[in-house]
mmCIF file of C-alpha atoms in Angstrom:
data_model
loop_
_atom_site.group_PDB
_atom_site.id
_atom_site.type_symbol
_atom_site.label_atom_id
_atom_site.label_comp_id
_atom_site.label_asym_id
_atom_site.label_seq_id
_atom_site.Cartn_x
_atom_site.Cartn_y
_atom_site.Cartn_z
ATOM 1 C CA MET A 1 43.241 -22.737 6.034
ATOM 2 C CA SER A 2 42.828 -19.295 7.499
ATOM 3 C CA ALA A 3 39.531 -18.215 8.995
ATOM 4 C CA LYS A 4 37.272 -16.070 6.889
ATOM 5 C CA ARG A 5 37.898 -12.369 7.516
ATOM 6 C CA ARG A 6 35.158 -10.644 9.469
ATOM 7 C CA VAL A 7 33.346 -8.045 7.370
ATOM 8 C CA THR A 8 34.248 -4.654 8.787
ATOM 9 C CA ILE A 9 34.205 -1.084 7.555
ATOM 10 C CA ALA A 10 37.997 -1.298 7.338
ATOM 11 C CA LEU A 11 37.779 -4.329 5.032
ATOM 12 C CA ILE A 12 35.275 -2.595 2.762
ATOM 13 C CA ALA A 13 37.425 0.534 2.686
ATOM 14 C CA GLU A 14 40.497 -1.502 1.784
ATOM 15 C CA GLU A 15 38.779 -3.282 -1.110
ATOM 16 C CA ALA A 16 37.120 -0.102 -2.380
ATOM 17 C CA GLY A 17 40.364 1.866 -2.187
ATOM 18 C CA VAL A 18 38.814 4.601 -0.038
ATOM 19 C CA SER A 19 39.088 5.808 3.527
ATOM 20 C CA ILE A 20 37.152 4.353 6.450
ATOM 21 C CA PRO A 21 35.250 7.664 6.947
ATOM 22 C CA THR A 22 34.105 7.473 3.308
ATOM 23 C CA VAL A 23 32.620 3.999 3.860
ATOM 24 C CA SER A 24 30.988 5.249 7.054
ATOM 25 C CA LYS A 25 29.411 8.130 5.139
ATOM 26 C CA VAL A 26 27.936 5.728 2.578
ATOM 27 C CA ILE A 27 26.563 3.412 5.271
ATOM 28 C CA ASN A 28 25.013 6.319 7.162
ATOM 29 C CA GLY A 29 23.553 7.908 4.049
ATOM 30 C CA ARG A 30 25.712 11.021 4.086
ATOM 31 C CA PRO A 31 25.520 12.962 0.808
ATOM 32 C CA GLU A 32 29.121 14.156 0.435
ATOM 33 C CA VAL A 33 30.411 11.120 -1.508
ATOM 34 C CA ALA A 34 31.044 11.048 -5.259
ATOM 35 C CA PRO A 35 28.428 8.954 -7.115
ATOM 36 C CA ALA A 36 30.997 6.541 -8.581
ATOM 37 C CA THR A 37 32.608 6.003 -5.187
ATOM 38 C CA ARG A 38 29.224 5.546 -3.508
ATOM 39 C CA SER A 39 28.243 2.954 -6.115
ATOM 40 C CA ARG A 40 31.505 1.028 -5.656
ATOM 41 C CA VAL A 41 31.172 0.979 -1.862
ATOM 42 C CA GLU A 42 27.489 -0.005 -1.987
ATOM 43 C CA ARG A 43 28.326 -2.872 -4.328
ATOM 44 C CA LEU A 44 30.966 -4.180 -1.929
ATOM 45 C CA LEU A 45 28.671 -3.764 1.086
ATOM 46 C CA GLN A 46 26.033 -5.826 -0.634
ATOM 47 C CA GLN A 47 28.534 -8.379 -1.949
ATOM 48 C CA HIS A 48 29.933 -8.991 1.534
ATOM 49 C CA GLY A 49 26.537 -8.884 3.232
ATOM 50 C CA TYR A 50 27.698 -6.173 5.615
ATOM 51 C CA GLN A 51 25.220 -5.442 8.418
ATOM 52 C CA ARG A 52 25.202 -2.431 10.700
ATOM 53 C CA ARG A 53 25.529 -3.317 14.335
ATOM 54 C CA ALA A 54 21.998 -3.747 15.634
ATOM 55 C CA SER A 55 20.962 -1.433 18.435
ATOM 56 C CA THR A 56 20.493 -2.982 21.864
ATOM 57 C CA GLY A 57 17.110 -3.346 23.437
ATOM 58 C CA ASP A 58 17.955 -0.506 25.818
ATOM 59 C CA THR A 59 18.548 1.921 22.968
ATOM 60 C CA PRO A 60 15.375 3.706 21.791
ATOM 61 C CA ALA A 61 14.531 3.487 18.122
ATOM 62 C CA GLY A 62 15.247 6.726 16.362
ATOM 63 C CA LEU A 63 13.589 7.417 13.020
ATOM 64 C CA VAL A 64 11.255 5.735 10.525
ATOM 65 C CA ASP A 65 10.720 7.093 7.019
ATOM 66 C CA LEU A 66 7.132 6.678 5.746
ATOM 67 C CA VAL A 67 7.076 7.126 1.974
ATOM 68 C CA PHE A 68 3.917 7.699 -0.103
ATOM 69 C CA ALA A 69 3.369 7.868 -3.839
ATOM 70 C CA GLU A 70 0.502 10.301 -3.152
ATOM 71 C CA ILE A 71 -1.064 11.511 0.075
ATOM 72 C CA GLU A 72 -4.130 13.481 -1.051
ATOM 73 C CA SER A 73 -6.789 11.172 0.353
ATOM 74 C CA PRO A 74 -8.317 10.076 3.669
ATOM 75 C CA TRP A 75 -6.883 6.615 2.889
ATOM 76 C CA ALA A 76 -3.356 7.962 3.305
ATOM 77 C CA MET A 77 -4.298 9.643 6.587
ATOM 78 C CA GLU A 78 -5.356 6.283 8.029
ATOM 79 C CA ILE A 79 -1.947 4.871 7.087
ATOM 80 C CA VAL A 80 -0.226 7.833 8.771
ATOM 81 C CA ARG A 81 -2.253 7.330 11.957
ATOM 82 C CA GLY A 82 -1.310 3.663 12.156
ATOM 83 C CA ALA A 83 2.379 4.254 11.496
ATOM 84 C CA GLU A 84 2.556 7.177 13.920
ATOM 85 C CA SER A 85 0.912 5.143 16.669
ATOM 86 C CA ALA A 86 3.373 2.262 16.296
ATOM 87 C CA ALA A 87 6.368 4.602 16.072
ATOM 88 C CA HIS A 88 5.233 6.484 19.177
ATOM 89 C CA GLU A 89 4.876 3.241 21.138
ATOM 90 C CA ALA A 90 8.443 2.333 20.146
ATOM 91 C CA GLY A 91 9.820 5.741 21.059
ATOM 92 C CA ALA A 92 10.629 6.494 17.422
ATOM 93 C CA SER A 93 9.930 9.540 15.277
ATOM 94 C CA LEU A 94 8.230 9.485 11.899
ATOM 95 C CA VAL A 95 9.283 11.353 8.750
ATOM 96 C CA ILE A 96 6.721 11.499 5.925
ATOM 97 C CA SER A 97 7.832 11.808 2.300
ATOM 98 C CA VAL A 98 5.545 12.221 -0.726
ATOM 99 C CA LEU A 99 6.986 11.232 -4.107
ATOM 100 C CA HIS A 100 4.135 12.613 -6.290
ATOM 101 C CA THR A 101 4.636 9.627 -8.579
ATOM 102 C CA HIS A 102 3.808 5.922 -8.509
ATOM 103 C CA ALA A 103 7.114 5.103 -10.210
ATOM 104 C CA GLY A 104 8.717 4.562 -6.808
ATOM 105 C CA PRO A 105 11.541 6.310 -4.944
ATOM 106 C CA GLY A 106 14.150 7.889 -7.171
ATOM 107 C CA ARG A 107 17.498 9.613 -6.850
ATOM 108 C CA ASP A 108 16.036 12.784 -5.305
ATOM 109 C CA TRP A 109 14.417 10.799 -2.526
ATOM 110 C CA MET A 110 17.557 8.781 -1.924
ATOM 111 C CA GLU A 111 19.523 12.009 -1.590
ATOM 112 C CA ARG A 112 17.033 13.348 0.966
ATOM 113 C CA LEU A 113 17.223 10.067 2.841
ATOM 114 C CA ALA A 114 21.007 10.404 2.866
ATOM 115 C CA GLY A 115 20.678 13.630 4.825
ATOM 116 C CA ARG A 116 19.281 11.940 7.920
ATOM 117 C CA ARG A 117 20.047 8.787 9.883
ATOM 118 C CA THR A 118 16.971 6.613 9.648
ATOM 119 C CA ASP A 119 16.341 3.224 11.250
ATOM 120 C CA GLY A 120 14.040 1.891 8.532
ATOM 121 C CA VAL A 121 11.755 2.730 5.641
ATOM 122 C CA VAL A 122 8.053 1.955 5.098
ATOM 123 C CA ILE A 123 7.038 2.434 1.458
ATOM 124 C CA VAL A 124 3.308 2.759 0.706
ATOM 125 C CA ALA A 125 1.454 1.859 -2.519
ATOM 126 C CA SER A 126 4.415 2.331 -4.793
ATOM 127 C CA ARG A 127 6.727 0.420 -7.082
ATOM 128 C CA LEU A 128 10.145 -0.402 -5.735
ATOM 129 C CA SER A 129 12.897 -0.747 -8.324
ATOM 130 C CA ALA A 130 15.733 -3.220 -7.967
ATOM 131 C CA GLY A 131 18.128 -0.270 -7.868
ATOM 132 C CA VAL A 132 16.429 1.294 -4.849
ATOM 133 C CA GLN A 133 16.304 -2.078 -3.107
ATOM 134 C CA ASP A 134 20.032 -2.520 -3.684
ATOM 135 C CA GLN A 135 20.818 0.957 -2.347
ATOM 136 C CA LEU A 136 18.742 0.394 0.793
ATOM 137 C CA ARG A 137 20.339 -2.991 1.399
ATOM 138 C CA ALA A 138 23.800 -1.595 0.780
ATOM 139 C CA ARG A 139 23.134 0.879 3.594
ATOM 140 C CA SER A 140 21.780 -1.966 5.766
ATOM 141 C CA LEU A 141 18.472 -0.118 5.939
ATOM 142 C CA PRO A 142 15.475 -2.417 6.514
ATOM 143 C CA PHE A 143 12.378 -1.656 4.476
ATOM 144 C CA VAL A 144 8.779 -2.885 4.282
ATOM 145 C CA VAL A 145 6.271 -2.236 1.516
ATOM 146 C CA VAL A 146 2.591 -1.588 2.340
ATOM 147 C CA ASP A 147 0.018 -2.489 -0.335
ATOM 148 C CA PRO A 148 2.602 -2.805 -3.123
ATOM 149 C CA GLU A 149 1.525 -1.848 -6.642
ATOM 150 C CA GLY A 150 3.198 -4.790 -8.342
ATOM 151 C CA GLU A 151 4.308 -8.243 -7.270
ATOM 152 C CA PRO A 152 7.009 -7.749 -4.610
ATOM 153 C CA ALA A 153 10.428 -9.079 -5.549
ATOM 154 C CA PRO A 154 11.629 -12.209 -3.734
ATOM 155 C CA GLY A 155 12.894 -11.291 -0.303
ATOM 156 C CA VAL A 156 10.915 -8.040 -0.025
ATOM 157 C CA VAL A 157 8.796 -7.854 3.117
ATOM 158 C CA SER A 158 5.267 -6.573 2.437
ATOM 159 C CA VAL A 159 2.010 -5.993 4.291
ATOM 160 C CA GLY A 160 -1.399 -5.956 2.615
ATOM 161 C CA ALA A 161 -5.006 -7.032 3.055
ATOM 162 C CA THR A 162 -7.128 -9.940 1.839
ATOM 163 C CA ASN A 163 -8.397 -8.056 -1.206
ATOM 164 C CA TRP A 164 -9.703 -11.158 -2.979
ATOM 165 C CA ASN A 165 -11.794 -12.140 0.041
ATOM 166 C CA GLY A 166 -13.054 -8.562 0.285
ATOM 167 C CA GLY A 167 -14.165 -8.529 -3.344
ATOM 168 C CA LEU A 168 -15.844 -11.888 -2.870
ATOM 169 C CA ALA A 169 -17.712 -10.783 0.273
ATOM 170 C CA ALA A 170 -18.900 -7.486 -1.259
ATOM 171 C CA THR A 171 -20.257 -9.137 -4.393
ATOM 172 C CA ARG A 172 -21.758 -12.099 -2.542
ATOM 173 C CA HIS A 173 -23.661 -9.645 -0.333
ATOM 174 C CA LEU A 174 -25.234 -8.040 -3.403
ATOM 175 C CA VAL A 175 -26.053 -11.441 -4.903
ATOM 176 C CA GLU A 176 -27.766 -12.482 -1.667
ATOM 177 C CA LEU A 177 -29.864 -9.297 -1.844
ATOM 178 C CA GLY A 178 -31.222 -10.534 -5.182
ATOM 179 C CA HIS A 179 -29.201 -8.340 -7.555
ATOM 180 C CA ARG A 180 -28.309 -9.851 -10.915
ATOM 181 C CA ARG A 181 -26.842 -6.849 -12.773
ATOM 182 C CA ILE A 182 -23.894 -6.120 -10.507
ATOM 183 C CA ALA A 183 -21.192 -3.773 -11.771
ATOM 184 C CA MET A 184 -17.636 -3.317 -10.521
ATOM 185 C CA ILE A 185 -15.469 -0.193 -10.623
ATOM 186 C CA SER A 186 -11.836 -1.024 -9.888
ATOM 187 C CA GLY A 187 -8.568 0.832 -9.597
ATOM 188 C CA PRO A 188 -5.561 0.851 -11.941
ATOM 189 C CA ALA A 189 -4.897 -2.392 -13.795
ATOM 190 C CA ASP A 190 -1.270 -2.582 -12.630
ATOM 191 C CA MET A 191 -2.129 -2.579 -8.924
ATOM 192 C CA LEU A 192 -2.302 -5.976 -7.246
ATOM 193 C CA CYS A 193 -5.143 -4.940 -4.950
ATOM 194 C CA SER A 194 -7.262 -3.827 -7.938
ATOM 195 C CA GLN A 195 -6.907 -7.139 -9.734
ATOM 196 C CA ALA A 196 -7.492 -9.133 -6.550
ATOM 197 C CA ARG A 197 -10.780 -7.315 -5.881
ATOM 198 C CA ILE A 198 -11.925 -7.950 -9.458
ATOM 199 C CA ASP A 199 -10.982 -11.620 -9.116
ATOM 200 C CA GLY A 200 -13.045 -11.856 -5.931
ATOM 201 C CA TYR A 201 -15.965 -10.175 -7.705
ATOM 202 C CA ARG A 202 -15.707 -12.651 -10.581
ATOM 203 C CA ALA A 203 -15.516 -15.603 -8.214
ATOM 204 C CA ALA A 204 -18.686 -14.548 -6.377
ATOM 205 C CA LEU A 205 -20.631 -14.233 -9.639
ATOM 206 C CA GLU A 206 -19.342 -17.536 -11.014
ATOM 207 C CA THR A 207 -20.109 -19.353 -7.768
ATOM 208 C CA ALA A 208 -23.676 -18.031 -7.954
ATOM 209 C CA GLY A 209 -23.980 -19.258 -11.546
ATOM 210 C CA MET A 210 -24.134 -15.708 -12.889
ATOM 211 C CA PRO A 211 -22.301 -14.472 -15.988
ATOM 212 C CA VAL A 212 -19.330 -12.105 -15.763
ATOM 213 C CA THR A 213 -20.319 -9.288 -18.136
ATOM 214 C CA PRO A 214 -17.357 -7.264 -19.471
ATOM 215 C CA GLU A 215 -19.416 -4.089 -19.948
ATOM 216 C CA LEU A 216 -20.145 -4.070 -16.205
ATOM 217 C CA ILE A 217 -16.458 -3.926 -15.232
ATOM 218 C CA ARG A 218 -14.807 -0.502 -15.320
ATOM 219 C CA ARG A 219 -11.297 0.570 -14.332
ATOM 220 C CA GLY A 220 -10.167 3.955 -13.098
ATOM 221 C CA THR A 221 -8.421 5.449 -10.110
ATOM 222 C CA PHE A 222 -9.494 5.032 -6.510
ATOM 223 C CA LEU A 223 -10.661 8.683 -6.326
ATOM 224 C CA VAL A 224 -14.099 10.333 -6.250
ATOM 225 C CA ASP A 225 -13.984 11.597 -9.841
ATOM 226 C CA SER A 226 -13.354 8.088 -11.125
ATOM 227 C CA GLY A 227 -16.378 6.755 -9.251
ATOM 228 C CA HIS A 228 -18.501 9.620 -10.575
ATOM 229 C CA ASP A 229 -17.459 9.247 -14.222
ATOM 230 C CA ASN A 230 -17.550 5.455 -14.296
ATOM 231 C CA GLY A 231 -20.819 5.488 -12.361
ATOM 232 C CA HIS A 232 -22.385 7.686 -15.043
ATOM 233 C CA ALA A 233 -21.065 5.386 -17.771
ATOM 234 C CA LEU A 234 -22.526 2.296 -16.103
ATOM 235 C CA LEU A 235 -25.883 3.930 -15.392
ATOM 236 C CA SER A 236 -26.074 5.047 -19.042
ATOM 237 C CA LEU A 237 -26.116 1.461 -20.326
ATOM 238 C CA ASP A 238 -29.276 0.242 -22.034
ATOM 239 C CA ASP A 239 -29.550 -2.327 -19.250
ATOM 240 C CA PRO A 240 -27.932 -0.538 -16.296
ATOM 241 C CA PRO A 241 -26.812 -2.283 -13.121
ATOM 242 C CA THR A 242 -28.979 -2.330 -10.020
ATOM 243 C CA ALA A 243 -25.886 -2.558 -7.807
ATOM 244 C CA ILE A 244 -22.302 -1.274 -8.036
ATOM 245 C CA PHE A 245 -19.295 -2.540 -6.099
ATOM 246 C CA ALA A 246 -16.756 0.289 -5.992
ATOM 247 C CA GLY A 247 -13.082 -0.467 -5.419
ATOM 248 C CA SER A 248 -12.774 2.244 -2.764
ATOM 249 C CA ASP A 249 -15.007 4.323 -0.520
ATOM 250 C CA LEU A 250 -14.023 7.441 -2.456
ATOM 251 C CA GLN A 251 -15.184 5.817 -5.686
ATOM 252 C CA ALA A 252 -18.437 4.873 -3.947
ATOM 253 C CA PHE A 253 -19.029 8.499 -2.971
ATOM 254 C CA GLY A 254 -18.563 9.412 -6.644
ATOM 255 C CA VAL A 255 -21.180 6.792 -7.555
ATOM 256 C CA PHE A 256 -23.545 8.365 -4.993
ATOM 257 C CA GLU A 257 -23.235 11.689 -6.808
ATOM 258 C CA ALA A 258 -23.667 10.144 -10.264
ATOM 259 C CA ALA A 259 -26.845 8.411 -9.079
ATOM 260 C CA ARG A 260 -28.204 11.618 -7.544
ATOM 261 C CA GLN A 261 -27.576 13.532 -10.763
ATOM 262 C CA ARG A 262 -29.582 10.912 -12.641
ATOM 263 C CA GLY A 263 -32.483 11.073 -10.213
ATOM 264 C CA LEU A 264 -31.727 7.692 -8.659
ATOM 265 C CA ARG A 265 -31.983 6.955 -4.956
ATOM 266 C CA VAL A 266 -29.481 4.894 -2.955
ATOM 267 C CA PRO A 267 -30.370 2.190 -1.977
ATOM 268 C CA GLU A 268 -33.960 2.187 -3.299
ATOM 269 C CA ASP A 269 -32.908 2.355 -6.956
ATOM 270 C CA LEU A 270 -29.212 1.467 -6.721
ATOM 271 C CA SER A 271 -27.227 -0.451 -4.107
ATOM 272 C CA VAL A 272 -23.618 0.627 -3.593
ATOM 273 C CA VAL A 273 -20.742 -1.086 -1.774
ATOM 274 C CA GLY A 274 -17.348 0.529 -1.157
ATOM 275 C CA PHE A 275 -13.957 -0.704 0.025
ATOM 276 C CA ASP A 276 -11.762 0.632 2.882
ATOM 277 C CA ASP A 277 -14.234 1.698 5.608
ATOM 278 C CA LEU A 278 -12.829 5.189 5.955
ATOM 279 C CA PRO A 279 -14.295 7.306 8.791
ATOM 280 C CA LEU A 280 -16.347 9.155 6.155
ATOM 281 C CA ALA A 281 -18.184 5.919 5.301
ATOM 282 C CA ARG A 282 -20.077 6.020 8.585
ATOM 283 C CA SER A 283 -21.139 9.654 8.225
ATOM 284 C CA ALA A 284 -22.095 9.530 4.527
ATOM 285 C CA TRP A 285 -25.765 9.611 3.593
ATOM 286 C CA PRO A 286 -26.803 6.941 3.367
ATOM 287 C CA PRO A 287 -24.098 5.350 5.536
ATOM 288 C CA LEU A 288 -21.957 3.252 3.223
ATOM 289 C CA THR A 289 -21.874 -0.527 3.162
ATOM 290 C CA THR A 290 -18.198 -1.280 2.639
ATOM 291 C CA VAL A 291 -15.366 -3.755 3.044
ATOM 292 C CA ARG A 292 -13.228 -2.783 6.006
ATOM 293 C CA GLN A 293 -9.558 -2.773 5.121
ATOM 294 C CA PRO A 294 -7.476 -2.554 8.330
ATOM 295 C CA LEU A 295 -5.375 0.365 7.120
ATOM 296 C CA GLN A 296 -4.137 1.545 10.510
ATOM 297 C CA GLU A 297 -3.281 -1.998 11.541
ATOM 298 C CA MET A 298 -1.422 -2.579 8.247
ATOM 299 C CA ALA A 299 0.687 0.542 8.742
ATOM 300 C CA ALA A 300 1.343 -0.217 12.411
ATOM 301 C CA LEU A 301 2.451 -3.762 11.603
ATOM 302 C CA ALA A 302 4.777 -2.511 8.845
ATOM 303 C CA THR A 303 6.310 0.046 11.219
ATOM 304 C CA ARG A 304 6.825 -2.465 14.032
ATOM 305 C CA THR A 305 8.303 -4.932 11.545
ATOM 306 C CA VAL A 306 10.814 -2.484 10.093
ATOM 307 C CA LEU A 307 11.935 -1.446 13.586
ATOM 308 C CA ALA A 308 12.339 -5.097 14.570
ATOM 309 C CA MET A 309 14.371 -5.742 11.420
ATOM 310 C CA GLY A 310 16.586 -2.833 12.422
ATOM 311 C CA ARG A 311 17.284 -4.685 15.682
ATOM 312 C CA GLY A 312 18.373 -7.711 13.686
ATOM 313 C CA GLU A 313 15.110 -9.664 14.069
ATOM 314 C CA LEU A 314 13.958 -11.494 10.945
ATOM 315 C CA PRO A 315 10.200 -11.496 10.131
ATOM 316 C CA GLU A 316 8.504 -14.882 10.312
ATOM 317 C CA THR A 317 7.057 -14.413 6.829
ATOM 318 C CA ARG A 318 7.810 -12.105 3.921
ATOM 319 C CA ARG A 319 4.168 -11.455 3.002
ATOM 320 C CA VAL A 320 1.432 -10.676 5.540
ATOM 321 C CA GLU A 321 -2.212 -10.120 4.574
ATOM 322 C CA LEU A 322 -4.563 -8.834 7.268
ATOM 323 C CA ALA A 323 -8.215 -9.838 7.129
ATOM 324 C CA THR A 324 -10.894 -7.683 5.523
ATOM 325 C CA GLU A 325 -14.485 -7.589 6.793
ATOM 326 C CA LEU A 326 -17.793 -6.650 5.153
ATOM 327 C CA ILE A 327 -19.535 -3.859 7.092
ATOM 328 C CA VAL A 328 -23.229 -3.685 6.156
ATOM 329 C CA ARG A 329 -24.869 -0.270 6.490
ATOM 330 C CA GLU A 330 -27.678 1.492 4.637
ATOM 331 C CA SER A 331 -26.411 1.895 1.060
ATOM 332 C CA THR A 332 -27.498 -1.622 0.077
ATOM 333 C CA ALA A 333 -30.986 -3.107 -0.010
ATOM 334 C CA PRO A 334 -32.847 -6.086 -1.524
ATOM 335 C CA LEU A 335 -33.723 -5.769 -5.183
ATOM 336 C CA THR A 336 -37.410 -4.889 -5.558
#
């Protein structure tokens, strides 16, 4: 029995019925290949499990693509800082792309990616279709997802935070301060982190023997306007909450404004807890009690991981969750 043929560019070219340079262009993301030909070559690359030759340890890493659904928030800037720091330490450069949609990378992005030789892709808070995964794998491009919106597909490497523990700690803190009407403002229903924070909130109430009241749970976005509007709605209830756990610091700042507009003082009349521990949380008035999410560390770990994968190193685990921590400041107080 003959030995199995080694998977080479020449073998792929032969089976695809194209030239070796054409296969090379597909592997390296060059745009000047017909869509049907590109699809055929990518299918064969994936079928054969072709891998680009890993760079040696003496060769500096080149380029990491950092891809956001949206970037218009201080949250995104913390991710950029973490990724840039890790890339700089590795001698790599960072390219930032903004999709302006949570639907995940599409054809336009893939075409832009094809115009440059990148060593790996870090995708932030976005969906990742099976088609995009296949195209990245066909090009032997490693990728890591940070804070994925939905459940990552089997085999996808992702980095997140202990959102359930964070929701539990935030709510337990308010319970220990004597609050019994504790509201929660969360993010979009289809985001894993949103649901995990709500589940932690529920668990804290149930453990304390307190009811989970549907009218006290609101969903929105993680932005200031959502905190403001949902804060007003909660404070308009016949029996309003004495404490609100917001799913992000930006939401918490919106709650601050809603309370001020209603003549309420934080924390004397309303305790507020956020989530993220953005730099603004420390300088807000009052300084915000919040759950620290290690955003820079998450981004740095994702960047180091994708560069290591590019060198042929396999991650020890496909899903990493970094610890959250409750940071108590002056926006919470005992119920009087």
